[in-house]
Structure formats: structure tokens, C-alpha cells
Amino acid sequence: MSEQQHSAWDEVFDVVVVGSGGGALTAALLARHGGASVLVVEKDRYIGGTTAVSGGDMWIPNNRFVAERDSREDAIAYVRRLSDGRESDPSLVEVYVDTAHEAHEYLEAHTGYRSEPHIMLDDYYSVIGDRIPGVRPFPRSVAVKPYPAGAELGELAELINKGPWVPPCEVSFPEQRRGEVGPEELARREREGWRAKGGGLIAPLFKALLDLDVQVRISTPAVELVTDADHAVIGVVVEGEQGRRRIGARKGVVLACGGFEWNPEMVKTYLGYEVKPMTPWSNTGDGHLMAMAAGAKLGSMTTFFSYGVIYDPWELGRDGNPLPQMMMGLGAGSILVNKLGRRFMHGGYTYNDFSHPFGFYDQRHPGFVNKPPAWAIFGKRHFEEGVMGSKPGIEMNLTGADGQAPPDWVATAGSIRELAEKICIDPDALEATVQRYNEFAEKGQDPDWGDPLQTHVLTGPETVDHQPILGPPYGAIQQWPGTLGTNGGCRIDADARVLGNRVPIIDGLYAAGNTSAAVLGATYPGGGACIGSSVTMGYRAGRHVAARAARDIG
């Protein structure tokens, strides 16, 4: 953080938005529609942040598709039951529920973004609905319709990031679930640069901003906030091809540049154990660090949006390493065990629950006995049939295309005892665990980690259908806790203004998305809870900052 100097600004705008995900671009759009001059700066060489590599859904209570069956009171009760009093500001739950459908309609009205009801993706905890107040046995999530990004943006469409976790990026989730897009149509969309899922939200927002003459600069990381003598934020320092530049912001700066899951030091400090990100590498907590230097109050820093990670033995990512897949165990006929050879989780309600047991401290065996990696133990069927993941389009084979053996980090053996020795687990313990599981699985039961009141599975591995682990061969593959992003950051008010430690509100500073403390707490009530809250608070931030009087910043 630097105080204002007498040297001239390199450039001056009314509003500077840091980041280019759903919340950032929505804030920029509202600010521009409010009459402000706006600049968007993005650290990465791609546009879209975490939103672009996601499914693009938004969890929107009382959206127009379900308004007749939903209610404000039930949505609030549902979130508060899940957050269990750990929201940074409980009043923001009501703000979200009251505003989310308004923000959704705004995007539909002012951009090329179009949505439809998600199908087959009810509120996540509807699988145990009798225990949870306010839950709905239908989707409150809205899904992105495909968008002709190539036709609308030309070569600029290539700037929108793609991720390997929700393939194919040209087909929407509802289309996949309905089986509507065949190979020929998919090939056509690939040629023409169509985008669905997260890219189908980012592309029309990007196009709307370009039509309004808003610059979105890539490879331009923000590194420092500029404050005046009263500690108000009046600009930002960025770096890029033109070197270090000071950009003034007459009305305010919006930080919406992701979480800190790619910053090992912050992960160790706040989360306490290693997690594997499924997000762009640029989420290194830059916004958090800048805001802290400006005196920001933080919240929810010890929690994160969770998913499971298993590395694909055969596919490599952009970095040349094995590709992380969004998988939580291998489904029926497999179990997850810790380093003691014991099962330690259920994992079948929602992915947001999955990674948190890895941080459990066991008094009986003093230490973090679930410390990652855990092991998914499986048998012959998985080698023969492969594994379908918990999202459409994700598939993993445990044998190579030419029948080659798995790499060394996928252990294989002729017996459970031999397998235990290979993965450095007590053979007696693992044998006992598998034997007990198999005895009950033969009867279709799982008294240790099954849930007889769970009616079905929505997002996780198959935990209702119990099948024994049969072999030989037997196998074990590493299971890691993963994250879709951290959910702690700047505490904000109803208009996304950042709260301060020494002042109630830091003048001129706003935050949204994973740079802010999650308005729903550490919860994930349904598909798209992250993006829904990011867009909603970006909407409120952009509207508020545009309405401010421009300051004289020299």
C-alpha cells in the first residue's frame, strides 16, 4: 500500500476492477451502466478467472424458473442451517437471497447471457431433505445456455480460459444430461468457438463490456493499492508489458481476483493442510494481501470450497503433470482409507463436505491421522470398466489405451495384504477394514459410513449402492482434498464495501467473489453457490461505486 504521491497518474478512471471472473465483470458492467469510466485488469493471460473453468451455474433462490415453488424464508432458513452460525455477517444471507434473482435478471436483460433451469441437480442436501429446513427437491440452480463466442468475439474468444474439469466446454450441463449434442454438433461448435458452462457466462459479459468501450487488460497484475492521507483507496499500481504503472480510481477499486489456494504459505497459515486446487494458477491471494495492507478486516479464512482430487494416470495438464480430476473416491466397490487403514468419511452428500475430514485431529492416535493423501481401495471391476466421475463428461481409466500398466503411484497387488505393504499401511488393519466392508456390502449394507436415510446421490460418488471390493487384482490410488477456491477474504457490507480494522469502512475499496469473505459462510447449498454469490455481490458493488461522487485525486 502506498500513499498518494505528487507524481502524476499514468492513467485515471472512475473505477478499476481487479480480476475478470463473473463477479469482476458484473461489477464492471454495473459501474459502466451507471455512467462510470471503467478499467478491468487481469493477472492471467486468459480472461474469466475461476468462473471460466467452472460449470458456470448460479444458485439463485426465487429465480424466475422456480419462483412459484420457492420462498425467501425457506432459502434463508436453508443457508443458515448449513452455515451453522459461522457466516462472517448473517445479515448478508438475506441480502444475497433478496438480490441474487435481481442480478440474474439483469444479466439476462443487458448481455447475451441466457440460462435455463438446471435439470437433475436439486438442492444438494435434498438427498437428506427431512433433516434440513428450507431445502428444495428441485433445482434452484440456473444453467448457462451455449453462447456463440467465436461469432460474437472473433479471435478474442480465445482469451477466455478453458479448464479440464467440466468437459466439453462447448456443451451445457442440461444438454449433456438430455443427451442432445452428438459428435457432429460438438465438432461444429468446436470449430466455431462456442462456449457453454463457465465460458458461456464470461463470454457474453466480456462482449457487453467491449461494446461499452471498457478495456479488459490481460497479463496486468495489480500489486499495490494507492491510498490518500485519509487512508481512502484512490488507485492501484499494476505491472505489465508497459512496466509499473499507477492507475487512479476517482470512485473506487473493486477487488474480485480470486482466492489464495495457489499460495502455499497462505494455505498453510489459514487452512492448515495441503489442498489441490482445480482453479487457475493466478489465484495466489493478491487481493487479500493488498487489502490487508490497507487495513481490511478478514473473515472465513480457515474454510474453502471443497472437492476431491484424483490424478488421472494417463492424461497430462498444461504443466505436463498428471491431470487432477474432480473425483471423490471411485464409487461403488471402493472405499477411502487414511494412513491407519481405516475409513474416515462418507462423502456422498455434496462435494463441499468432502475435503474437510482431512483436517481432523484424532485424540486416540494423537495427530492428523487423515493427513493427505488418503487412498481409494478398489478391485478388479474398476480395472476392467474404468470409472465415471461425479460430473458429466469426466471419465478415468485405470489401464492405458494399449493395455499398459498404471504408473508407480497407482499401486496394484494380488492381495489386500500385499497392497497395504505397497502403500505403507498396516496390512492387518487394511485387511480388517476391507473384510468388514465386504461382509456388509454383500448384504447391501454399510453400517459404518453408509446413511440409510439418504435417498439418492446428486454430486458425489455412489454411496447408496454398496458393492464388495473383489479381486485380484486389487488397486489403490491417491485421494487428495481439493478446492474450487478458498472462501475467506475481505469482510464486506451489503454493498460489497470492505470493512476496516481501524475504520468502519475503507473508503473506495470493494470486494466480491473469493477475494471477499463468503456471504453464505462455508456452505455450498446447491450448484453454482460460488458464482451466484460472486455475481450478486459484484452486481451490488458495481451499482454502488458508480453512484458515488468522483473524488479529486490529483
Coordinates of C-alpha atoms in Angstrom, one line a residue:
M1 CA 0.0 0.0 0.0
S2 CA 1.3 3.4 -0.9
E3 CA 0.1 6.9 0.0
Q4 CA -0.7 9.3 -2.8
Q5 CA 2.4 10.9 -4.2
H6 CA 2.6 14.2 -6.1
S7 CA 3.7 12.4 -9.3
A8 CA 1.1 12.3 -12.0
W9 CA -1.1 9.2 -12.5
D10 CA -0.2 7.2 -15.7
E11 CA -4.0 6.9 -16.2
V12 CA -7.2 7.8 -14.4
F13 CA -10.6 6.1 -14.5
D14 CA -13.6 6.3 -12.2
V15 CA -13.5 2.6 -11.3
V16 CA -10.7 0.0 -11.6
V17 CA -11.8 -3.7 -11.3
V18 CA -9.1 -6.2 -10.4
G19 CA -9.9 -9.6 -11.8
S20 CA -12.1 -10.9 -14.7
G21 CA -14.3 -13.6 -13.3
G22 CA -18.1 -13.5 -13.0
G23 CA -18.1 -11.1 -10.0
A24 CA -15.5 -8.8 -11.5
L25 CA -17.1 -8.5 -14.9
T26 CA -20.5 -8.0 -13.4
A27 CA -19.2 -5.2 -11.2
A28 CA -17.5 -3.6 -14.2
L29 CA -20.8 -3.8 -16.2
L30 CA -22.9 -2.2 -13.5
A31 CA -20.4 0.5 -13.0
R32 CA -20.3 1.3 -16.7
H33 CA -24.0 1.3 -17.0
G34 CA -24.0 3.7 -14.1
G35 CA -22.0 6.2 -16.1
A36 CA -18.5 5.5 -14.7
S37 CA -15.4 5.0 -16.8
V38 CA -14.1 1.6 -16.0
L39 CA -10.9 -0.4 -16.5
V40 CA -10.6 -4.2 -15.8
V41 CA -7.1 -5.6 -15.1
E42 CA -6.4 -9.3 -15.1
K43 CA -3.2 -11.0 -13.9
D44 CA -3.5 -14.1 -16.1
R45 CA -3.1 -14.3 -19.8
Y46 CA -6.6 -15.6 -20.0
I47 CA -9.9 -14.0 -19.1
G48 CA -12.6 -15.4 -16.8
G49 CA -10.9 -16.3 -13.6
T50 CA -12.2 -19.3 -11.8
T51 CA -15.7 -18.8 -13.3
A52 CA -14.4 -19.5 -16.8
V53 CA -13.1 -23.0 -15.9
S54 CA -16.2 -23.9 -13.8
G55 CA -19.6 -25.2 -14.7
G56 CA -21.0 -21.7 -14.8
D57 CA -24.1 -22.5 -12.8
M58 CA -25.5 -20.0 -10.3
W59 CA -27.6 -21.0 -7.2
I60 CA -30.4 -18.4 -7.4
P61 CA -33.2 -18.8 -4.9
N62 CA -36.6 -17.5 -6.2
N63 CA -35.3 -17.2 -9.7
R64 CA -38.0 -16.9 -12.4
F65 CA -38.0 -20.6 -13.2
V66 CA -38.9 -21.6 -9.7
A67 CA -40.4 -18.5 -8.0
E68 CA -43.8 -20.0 -7.7
R69 CA -42.4 -23.0 -5.8
D70 CA -39.8 -21.2 -3.7
S71 CA -39.8 -18.7 -0.9
R72 CA -37.5 -16.2 0.6
E73 CA -38.0 -17.5 4.1
D74 CA -37.1 -21.1 3.2
A75 CA -34.0 -20.1 1.3
I76 CA -32.7 -18.1 4.2
A77 CA -33.5 -20.9 6.7
Y78 CA -31.7 -23.4 4.4
V79 CA -28.5 -21.4 4.2
R80 CA -28.5 -20.6 7.9
R81 CA -28.9 -24.2 8.9
L82 CA -25.9 -25.2 6.7
S83 CA -23.7 -22.3 7.7
D84 CA -24.5 -23.1 11.4
G85 CA -23.7 -19.6 12.6
R86 CA -20.3 -19.4 11.0
E87 CA -21.1 -16.7 8.4
S88 CA -19.0 -13.6 8.8
D89 CA -22.2 -11.5 8.7
P90 CA -25.5 -13.3 9.0
S91 CA -27.4 -10.3 7.5
L92 CA -25.6 -10.8 4.2
V93 CA -27.5 -14.1 3.8
E94 CA -30.7 -12.1 3.5
V95 CA -29.0 -9.6 1.2
Y96 CA -28.0 -12.4 -1.1
V97 CA -31.4 -14.1 -1.2
D98 CA -33.1 -10.7 -1.9
T99 CA -30.7 -9.7 -4.6
A100 CA -29.5 -12.8 -6.5
H101 CA -32.6 -13.2 -8.7
E102 CA -32.4 -9.4 -9.5
A103 CA -28.7 -9.8 -10.6
H104 CA -29.6 -12.8 -12.7
E105 CA -32.4 -11.0 -14.5
Y106 CA -30.1 -8.0 -15.1
L107 CA -27.5 -10.1 -16.9
E108 CA -30.2 -11.7 -19.0
A109 CA -31.5 -8.3 -19.9
H110 CA -28.3 -6.5 -20.6
T111 CA -25.9 -9.1 -22.1
G112 CA -26.1 -12.1 -24.4
Y113 CA -26.1 -14.5 -21.4
R114 CA -29.0 -16.9 -21.4
S115 CA -29.9 -19.5 -18.9
E116 CA -32.4 -22.3 -18.2
P117 CA -33.3 -24.4 -15.2
H118 CA -30.7 -26.9 -14.3
I119 CA -32.0 -30.4 -14.5
M120 CA -31.3 -33.4 -12.2
L121 CA -29.4 -31.1 -9.8
D122 CA -31.7 -30.3 -6.9
D123 CA -30.5 -28.5 -3.8
Y124 CA -27.6 -30.6 -2.7
Y125 CA -28.9 -31.6 0.7
S126 CA -32.3 -32.7 -0.7
V127 CA -30.8 -36.2 -0.6
I128 CA -31.4 -35.9 3.2
G129 CA -34.1 -33.3 2.9
D130 CA -36.0 -34.4 6.0
R131 CA -33.1 -33.2 8.2
I132 CA -32.6 -29.8 6.6
P133 CA -35.2 -26.9 6.8
G134 CA -35.8 -24.9 3.7
V135 CA -34.2 -27.4 1.2
R136 CA -35.9 -27.8 -2.1
P137 CA -36.3 -31.1 -4.1
F138 CA -35.8 -29.2 -7.3
P139 CA -33.0 -27.1 -8.8
R140 CA -32.6 -23.5 -7.5
S141 CA -29.6 -23.5 -9.9
V142 CA -29.7 -21.9 -13.3
A143 CA -27.5 -23.3 -16.0
V144 CA -25.8 -21.4 -18.8
K145 CA -27.1 -21.9 -22.4
P146 CA -24.4 -22.2 -25.1
Y147 CA -23.1 -18.9 -26.5
P148 CA -21.5 -18.3 -30.0
A149 CA -18.4 -16.8 -28.6
G150 CA -16.4 -17.2 -31.8
A151 CA -19.0 -15.4 -33.9
E152 CA -19.5 -12.6 -31.3
L153 CA -15.9 -12.0 -30.2
G154 CA -13.8 -13.3 -33.1
E155 CA -10.2 -14.0 -32.2
L156 CA -10.8 -12.5 -28.7
A157 CA -12.8 -15.6 -27.8
E158 CA -9.5 -17.4 -27.5
L159 CA -8.7 -15.3 -24.5
I160 CA -11.4 -16.9 -22.4
N161 CA -9.9 -19.6 -20.2
K162 CA -10.8 -23.3 -20.5
G163 CA -10.4 -25.9 -17.8
P164 CA -10.2 -29.7 -17.9
W165 CA -12.7 -30.3 -15.2
V166 CA -16.1 -29.9 -16.8
P167 CA -15.7 -31.1 -20.4
P168 CA -16.7 -30.4 -23.0
C169 CA -16.7 -26.6 -22.7
E170 CA -19.0 -26.2 -25.7
V171 CA -21.9 -28.1 -24.3
S172 CA -24.2 -27.1 -21.4
F173 CA -24.9 -29.4 -18.5
P174 CA -28.6 -29.7 -19.3
E175 CA -27.7 -30.6 -22.9
Q176 CA -25.3 -33.3 -21.6
R177 CA -27.9 -34.7 -19.3
R178 CA -30.5 -34.8 -22.0
G179 CA -28.0 -36.3 -24.5
E180 CA -28.7 -33.7 -27.1
V181 CA -25.3 -33.0 -28.6
G182 CA -23.8 -35.7 -30.8
P183 CA -20.2 -35.8 -32.2
E184 CA -21.1 -33.8 -35.4
E185 CA -22.7 -31.0 -33.5
L186 CA -19.9 -30.9 -30.9
A187 CA -17.3 -30.8 -33.7
R188 CA -19.2 -27.9 -35.3
R189 CA -19.3 -25.9 -32.0
E190 CA -15.5 -26.6 -31.5
R191 CA -14.8 -25.2 -35.0
E192 CA -17.0 -22.1 -34.5
G193 CA -15.8 -21.4 -30.9
W194 CA -19.0 -21.9 -29.0
R195 CA -18.8 -21.7 -25.2
A196 CA -21.0 -23.1 -22.5
K197 CA -20.7 -23.7 -18.8
G198 CA -18.4 -21.0 -17.2
G199 CA -17.2 -19.7 -20.6
G200 CA -20.8 -19.3 -21.6
L201 CA -21.2 -16.8 -18.7
I202 CA -17.9 -15.0 -19.2
A203 CA -18.1 -14.6 -23.0
P204 CA -21.3 -12.5 -23.1
L205 CA -20.2 -10.4 -20.2
F206 CA -16.9 -9.7 -21.9
K207 CA -18.7 -8.9 -25.2
A208 CA -21.0 -6.5 -23.3
L209 CA -18.1 -4.6 -21.8
L210 CA -16.3 -4.4 -25.1
D211 CA -19.4 -2.9 -26.7
L212 CA -19.3 -0.3 -23.9
D213 CA -15.7 0.6 -24.7
V214 CA -14.4 -1.0 -21.4
Q215 CA -10.9 -2.2 -21.6
V216 CA -10.1 -5.6 -20.2
R217 CA -6.3 -5.9 -20.0
I218 CA -4.7 -9.3 -19.6
S219 CA -1.3 -10.1 -18.1
T220 CA -1.6 -7.0 -15.9
P221 CA -1.4 -8.0 -12.3
A222 CA -2.3 -5.5 -9.6
V223 CA 0.4 -5.3 -7.0
E224 CA -0.5 -2.4 -4.7
L225 CA -3.3 -0.2 -3.6
V226 CA -2.8 3.5 -3.5
T227 CA -4.3 5.5 -0.6
D228 CA -4.5 9.1 0.3
A229 CA -3.8 10.9 3.6
D230 CA -7.1 9.8 5.0
H231 CA -6.4 6.1 4.1
A232 CA -9.0 6.1 1.4
V233 CA -8.2 3.9 -1.7
I234 CA -7.8 6.1 -4.7
G235 CA -6.0 3.9 -7.1
V236 CA -3.9 0.8 -7.9
V237 CA -0.4 0.0 -9.0
V238 CA -0.2 -2.6 -11.8
E239 CA 2.6 -4.3 -13.7
G240 CA 2.6 -5.5 -17.3
E241 CA 4.2 -5.1 -20.7
Q242 CA 4.5 -1.3 -20.1
G243 CA 6.2 -1.8 -16.7
R244 CA 4.9 -0.5 -13.4
R245 CA 2.0 2.0 -13.8
R246 CA -0.1 4.0 -11.3
I247 CA -3.8 4.0 -12.2
G248 CA -6.1 6.4 -10.4
A249 CA -9.7 5.5 -9.4
R250 CA -11.9 8.5 -8.8
K251 CA -14.7 6.4 -7.4
G252 CA -13.2 3.2 -6.2
V253 CA -11.3 -0.1 -6.7
V254 CA -13.1 -3.4 -6.8
L255 CA -11.0 -6.5 -5.8
A256 CA -12.5 -9.6 -7.4
C257 CA -9.4 -11.5 -8.2
G258 CA -10.0 -15.0 -6.7
G259 CA -8.9 -16.8 -3.6
F260 CA -5.5 -17.8 -2.2
E261 CA -5.5 -21.6 -2.9
W262 CA -2.3 -21.3 -5.1
N263 CA -0.4 -19.5 -2.3
P264 CA 1.2 -22.4 -0.3
E265 CA 2.2 -20.1 2.6
M266 CA -1.4 -18.7 3.0
V267 CA -2.8 -22.2 2.6
K268 CA -0.5 -23.5 5.4
T269 CA -1.3 -20.4 7.6
Y270 CA -5.1 -20.3 7.2
L271 CA -6.3 -23.8 6.1
G272 CA -3.6 -25.8 7.8
Y273 CA -3.2 -28.7 5.4
E274 CA -2.4 -29.2 1.7
V275 CA -5.2 -28.9 -0.8
K276 CA -5.1 -29.4 -4.5
P277 CA -6.6 -26.5 -6.5
M278 CA -8.8 -27.0 -9.5
T279 CA -8.6 -23.4 -10.4
P280 CA -6.3 -21.0 -12.5
W281 CA -2.8 -20.7 -11.1
S282 CA -3.3 -16.9 -10.7
N283 CA -5.4 -17.3 -7.5
T284 CA -2.5 -16.5 -5.2
G285 CA -4.2 -14.2 -2.7
D286 CA -3.1 -10.9 -4.3
G287 CA -6.3 -9.2 -3.5
H288 CA -6.2 -10.4 0.1
L289 CA -2.6 -9.2 0.6
M290 CA -3.3 -5.7 -0.9
A291 CA -6.5 -5.4 1.2
M292 CA -4.7 -6.4 4.4
A293 CA -2.1 -3.8 3.7
A294 CA -4.9 -1.2 3.5
G295 CA -6.3 -2.3 6.9
A296 CA -9.1 -4.7 5.7
K297 CA -10.9 -6.9 8.2
L298 CA -10.9 -10.5 7.2
G299 CA -13.4 -13.4 7.7
S300 CA -13.9 -17.1 6.9
M301 CA -10.1 -17.5 6.3
T302 CA -10.0 -21.1 7.6
T303 CA -12.5 -22.5 5.2
F304 CA -12.6 -23.4 1.5
F305 CA -14.9 -24.7 -1.2
S306 CA -14.1 -28.3 -1.4
Y307 CA -13.9 -31.1 -3.9
G308 CA -12.0 -34.4 -4.2
V309 CA -9.0 -34.8 -6.5
I310 CA -7.7 -38.0 -8.0
Y311 CA -4.9 -37.6 -10.6
D312 CA -5.6 -39.2 -14.0
P313 CA -2.8 -41.8 -14.7
W314 CA -2.7 -41.1 -18.4
E315 CA -3.8 -37.5 -19.1
L316 CA -1.4 -34.6 -18.6
G317 CA -2.3 -31.0 -17.9
R318 CA -0.9 -27.8 -19.4
D319 CA 2.0 -28.0 -17.0
G320 CA 3.0 -31.5 -18.1
N321 CA 1.9 -33.2 -14.8
P322 CA -0.8 -35.7 -14.3
L323 CA -4.2 -34.1 -14.7
P324 CA -6.3 -33.6 -11.5
Q325 CA -9.8 -34.9 -11.8
M326 CA -12.8 -33.9 -9.8
M327 CA -13.4 -37.3 -8.1
M328 CA -14.3 -38.2 -4.6
G329 CA -13.4 -41.9 -4.4
L330 CA -14.2 -44.4 -7.1
G331 CA -17.8 -45.1 -6.3
A332 CA -19.5 -48.5 -5.6
G333 CA -17.0 -51.2 -4.9
S334 CA -14.4 -48.9 -3.4
I335 CA -13.6 -47.3 -0.1
L336 CA -11.4 -44.5 1.2
V337 CA -9.0 -45.1 4.0
N338 CA -6.5 -43.0 5.9
K339 CA -2.9 -43.8 6.8
L340 CA -4.1 -46.1 9.6
G341 CA -6.0 -48.2 7.0
R342 CA -9.4 -47.0 8.4
R343 CA -12.3 -45.5 6.6
F344 CA -12.8 -41.9 7.7
M345 CA -15.6 -40.3 5.7
H346 CA -19.0 -40.8 4.0
G347 CA -18.5 -38.3 1.2
G348 CA -21.9 -38.8 -0.5
Y349 CA -23.9 -35.6 0.0
T350 CA -22.1 -32.8 -1.7
Y351 CA -18.6 -32.2 -2.8
N352 CA -18.2 -29.2 -0.4
D353 CA -18.2 -31.7 2.5
F354 CA -15.6 -33.9 1.0
S355 CA -12.2 -32.4 1.8
H356 CA -12.8 -31.2 5.4
P357 CA -12.3 -34.5 7.2
F358 CA -8.7 -34.5 6.1
G359 CA -8.1 -31.8 8.7
F360 CA -9.4 -33.9 11.6
Y361 CA -7.3 -34.3 14.8
D362 CA -7.6 -37.7 16.4
Q363 CA -7.2 -37.9 20.2
R364 CA -6.8 -41.6 20.2
H365 CA -3.9 -41.6 17.8
P366 CA -2.6 -38.1 18.6
G367 CA -2.1 -36.3 15.3
F368 CA -3.9 -35.6 12.0
V369 CA -4.5 -39.2 11.0
N370 CA -6.4 -38.2 7.9
K371 CA -3.5 -36.2 6.6
P372 CA -3.5 -36.3 2.8
P373 CA -3.1 -38.2 0.7
A374 CA -5.7 -40.8 1.5
W375 CA -6.1 -44.0 -0.5
A376 CA -9.0 -45.2 -2.6
I377 CA -9.0 -49.0 -2.4
F378 CA -10.7 -50.9 -5.2
G379 CA -10.8 -54.2 -7.0
K380 CA -11.0 -56.0 -10.4
R381 CA -14.1 -54.3 -11.7
H382 CA -12.6 -50.8 -11.7
F383 CA -9.6 -52.1 -13.7
E384 CA -12.0 -53.7 -16.2
E385 CA -14.7 -51.0 -16.5
G386 CA -13.0 -47.7 -15.7
V387 CA -14.5 -45.0 -13.6
M388 CA -17.2 -42.4 -14.3
G389 CA -16.8 -39.3 -12.3
S390 CA -19.4 -37.3 -10.4
K391 CA -19.8 -34.7 -13.2
P392 CA -21.0 -35.4 -16.8
G393 CA -18.1 -35.8 -19.2
I394 CA -15.4 -36.9 -16.6
E395 CA -14.1 -40.4 -17.1
M396 CA -11.0 -42.2 -16.0
N397 CA -9.5 -45.5 -17.0
L398 CA -7.1 -47.4 -14.8
T399 CA -5.5 -49.2 -17.7
G400 CA -3.8 -47.5 -20.6
A401 CA -5.2 -47.4 -24.1
D402 CA -2.8 -50.1 -25.2
G403 CA -3.2 -52.1 -22.0
Q404 CA -0.1 -50.7 -20.3
A405 CA 0.2 -50.9 -16.5
P406 CA -0.6 -47.9 -14.4
P407 CA 2.3 -45.7 -13.2
D408 CA 4.0 -46.5 -9.9
W409 CA 1.8 -44.2 -7.8
V410 CA -1.2 -46.3 -8.7
A411 CA -0.5 -49.4 -6.6
T412 CA -1.6 -52.8 -7.8
A413 CA -1.4 -56.2 -6.0
G414 CA -2.6 -59.7 -5.9
S415 CA -4.0 -59.4 -2.4
I416 CA -5.1 -56.7 0.1
R417 CA -2.1 -57.5 2.3
E418 CA 0.4 -57.0 -0.5
L419 CA -1.4 -53.8 -1.5
A420 CA -1.2 -52.5 2.1
E421 CA 2.6 -53.1 2.1
K422 CA 3.0 -51.2 -1.1
I423 CA 1.2 -48.1 0.2
C424 CA 2.8 -48.3 3.7
I425 CA -0.4 -49.1 5.6
D426 CA -0.6 -51.8 8.4
P427 CA -1.6 -54.9 6.5
D428 CA -3.7 -56.3 9.4
A429 CA -5.6 -53.0 9.6
L430 CA -6.4 -52.8 5.9
E431 CA -7.3 -56.4 5.7
A432 CA -9.7 -56.0 8.6
T433 CA -11.2 -52.8 7.1
V434 CA -11.8 -54.4 3.7
Q435 CA -13.2 -57.7 5.2
R436 CA -15.7 -55.8 7.4
Y437 CA -16.8 -53.6 4.5
N438 CA -17.2 -56.6 2.2
E439 CA -19.2 -58.6 4.7
F440 CA -21.8 -55.9 4.9
A441 CA -21.7 -54.9 1.3
E442 CA -22.7 -58.4 0.3
K443 CA -25.9 -57.7 2.1
G444 CA -26.3 -54.2 0.6
Q445 CA -25.4 -52.6 3.9
D446 CA -22.8 -50.2 5.2
P447 CA -23.4 -49.5 8.9
D448 CA -20.0 -47.7 9.4
W449 CA -20.3 -45.0 6.8
G450 CA -23.4 -45.5 4.9
D451 CA -26.6 -43.5 5.5
P452 CA -29.8 -45.5 5.5
L453 CA -31.8 -42.2 5.3
Q454 CA -30.0 -41.0 2.2
T455 CA -32.4 -41.4 -0.7
H456 CA -30.1 -40.9 -3.7
V457 CA -26.8 -39.3 -4.9
L458 CA -26.6 -35.9 -6.6
T459 CA -22.9 -34.9 -6.9
G460 CA -20.7 -37.4 -5.1
P461 CA -19.6 -41.0 -5.6
E462 CA -22.2 -43.8 -5.4
T463 CA -22.8 -44.2 -1.7
V464 CA -26.2 -45.7 -1.8
D465 CA -25.3 -48.8 -3.8
H466 CA -22.9 -51.0 -1.8
Q467 CA -20.7 -53.5 -3.6
P468 CA -17.8 -55.5 -2.2
I469 CA -14.2 -55.0 -3.2
L470 CA -13.4 -58.1 -5.2
G471 CA -10.1 -59.2 -6.8
P472 CA -7.5 -60.0 -7.6
P473 CA -6.2 -57.7 -8.8
Y474 CA -6.6 -55.0 -6.1
G475 CA -5.6 -51.4 -6.5
A476 CA -5.0 -48.2 -4.6
I477 CA -4.9 -44.7 -5.9
Q478 CA -4.1 -41.5 -4.0
Q479 CA -7.1 -39.4 -3.0
W480 CA -6.4 -35.7 -2.2
P481 CA -8.5 -33.0 -0.7
G482 CA -9.2 -30.5 -3.5
T483 CA -10.6 -27.0 -3.7
L484 CA -12.7 -25.0 -6.1
G485 CA -11.4 -21.9 -4.3
T486 CA -10.9 -20.5 -0.8
N487 CA -13.9 -18.7 0.6
G488 CA -12.3 -16.4 3.1
G489 CA -11.3 -12.8 2.5
C490 CA -12.3 -9.2 3.0
R491 CA -15.3 -8.7 5.1
I492 CA -17.9 -6.6 3.3
D493 CA -21.1 -4.8 3.9
A494 CA -24.3 -5.1 1.9
D495 CA -22.8 -3.0 -1.0
A496 CA -19.6 -5.0 -1.0
R497 CA -17.6 -2.2 0.6
V498 CA -14.6 -3.5 2.5
L499 CA -14.7 -3.2 6.3
G500 CA -11.7 -2.0 8.1
N501 CA -9.9 -2.9 11.3
R502 CA -9.4 0.8 12.3
V503 CA -12.2 2.4 10.4
P504 CA -15.7 1.0 9.9
I505 CA -15.4 1.1 6.1
I506 CA -12.3 1.5 3.9
D507 CA -13.4 4.4 1.6
G508 CA -13.1 3.5 -2.0
L509 CA -12.5 -0.2 -1.6
Y510 CA -14.9 -3.0 -2.6
A511 CA -14.5 -6.8 -2.8
A512 CA -16.5 -9.7 -4.4
G513 CA -16.1 -13.4 -5.1
N514 CA -13.4 -15.3 -3.4
T515 CA -11.5 -12.2 -2.5
S516 CA -14.3 -11.5 0.0
A517 CA -15.5 -13.5 2.9
A518 CA -18.2 -15.7 1.5
V519 CA -21.6 -14.3 2.1
L520 CA -23.1 -17.8 2.6
G521 CA -20.4 -18.8 5.0
A522 CA -18.6 -22.1 4.4
T523 CA -21.7 -23.6 2.8
Y524 CA -22.5 -24.9 -0.7
P525 CA -26.3 -25.2 -0.8
G526 CA -26.6 -26.1 -4.5
G527 CA -24.8 -26.0 -7.8
G528 CA -23.3 -22.6 -8.5
A529 CA -23.3 -21.2 -5.0
C530 CA -19.8 -19.7 -5.6
I531 CA -20.6 -18.0 -8.8
G532 CA -24.1 -16.9 -7.7
S533 CA -22.7 -15.1 -4.7
S534 CA -19.8 -13.6 -6.7
V535 CA -22.0 -12.2 -9.4
T536 CA -24.6 -11.0 -6.9
M537 CA -22.1 -9.0 -4.8
G538 CA -20.3 -7.8 -7.9
Y539 CA -23.7 -6.5 -9.0
R540 CA -24.1 -4.6 -5.8
A541 CA -20.5 -3.4 -5.8
G542 CA -20.7 -2.0 -9.3
R543 CA -24.1 -0.3 -8.7
H544 CA -22.8 1.4 -5.5
V545 CA -19.4 2.5 -6.8
A546 CA -21.0 4.0 -9.9
A547 CA -23.4 6.1 -7.8
R548 CA -20.6 7.7 -5.8
A549 CA -19.3 11.2 -6.5
A550 CA -16.0 11.3 -8.2
R551 CA -13.2 12.4 -6.0
D552 CA -10.4 14.9 -6.8
I553 CA -7.3 12.6 -6.7
G554 CA -4.9 15.0 -8.4

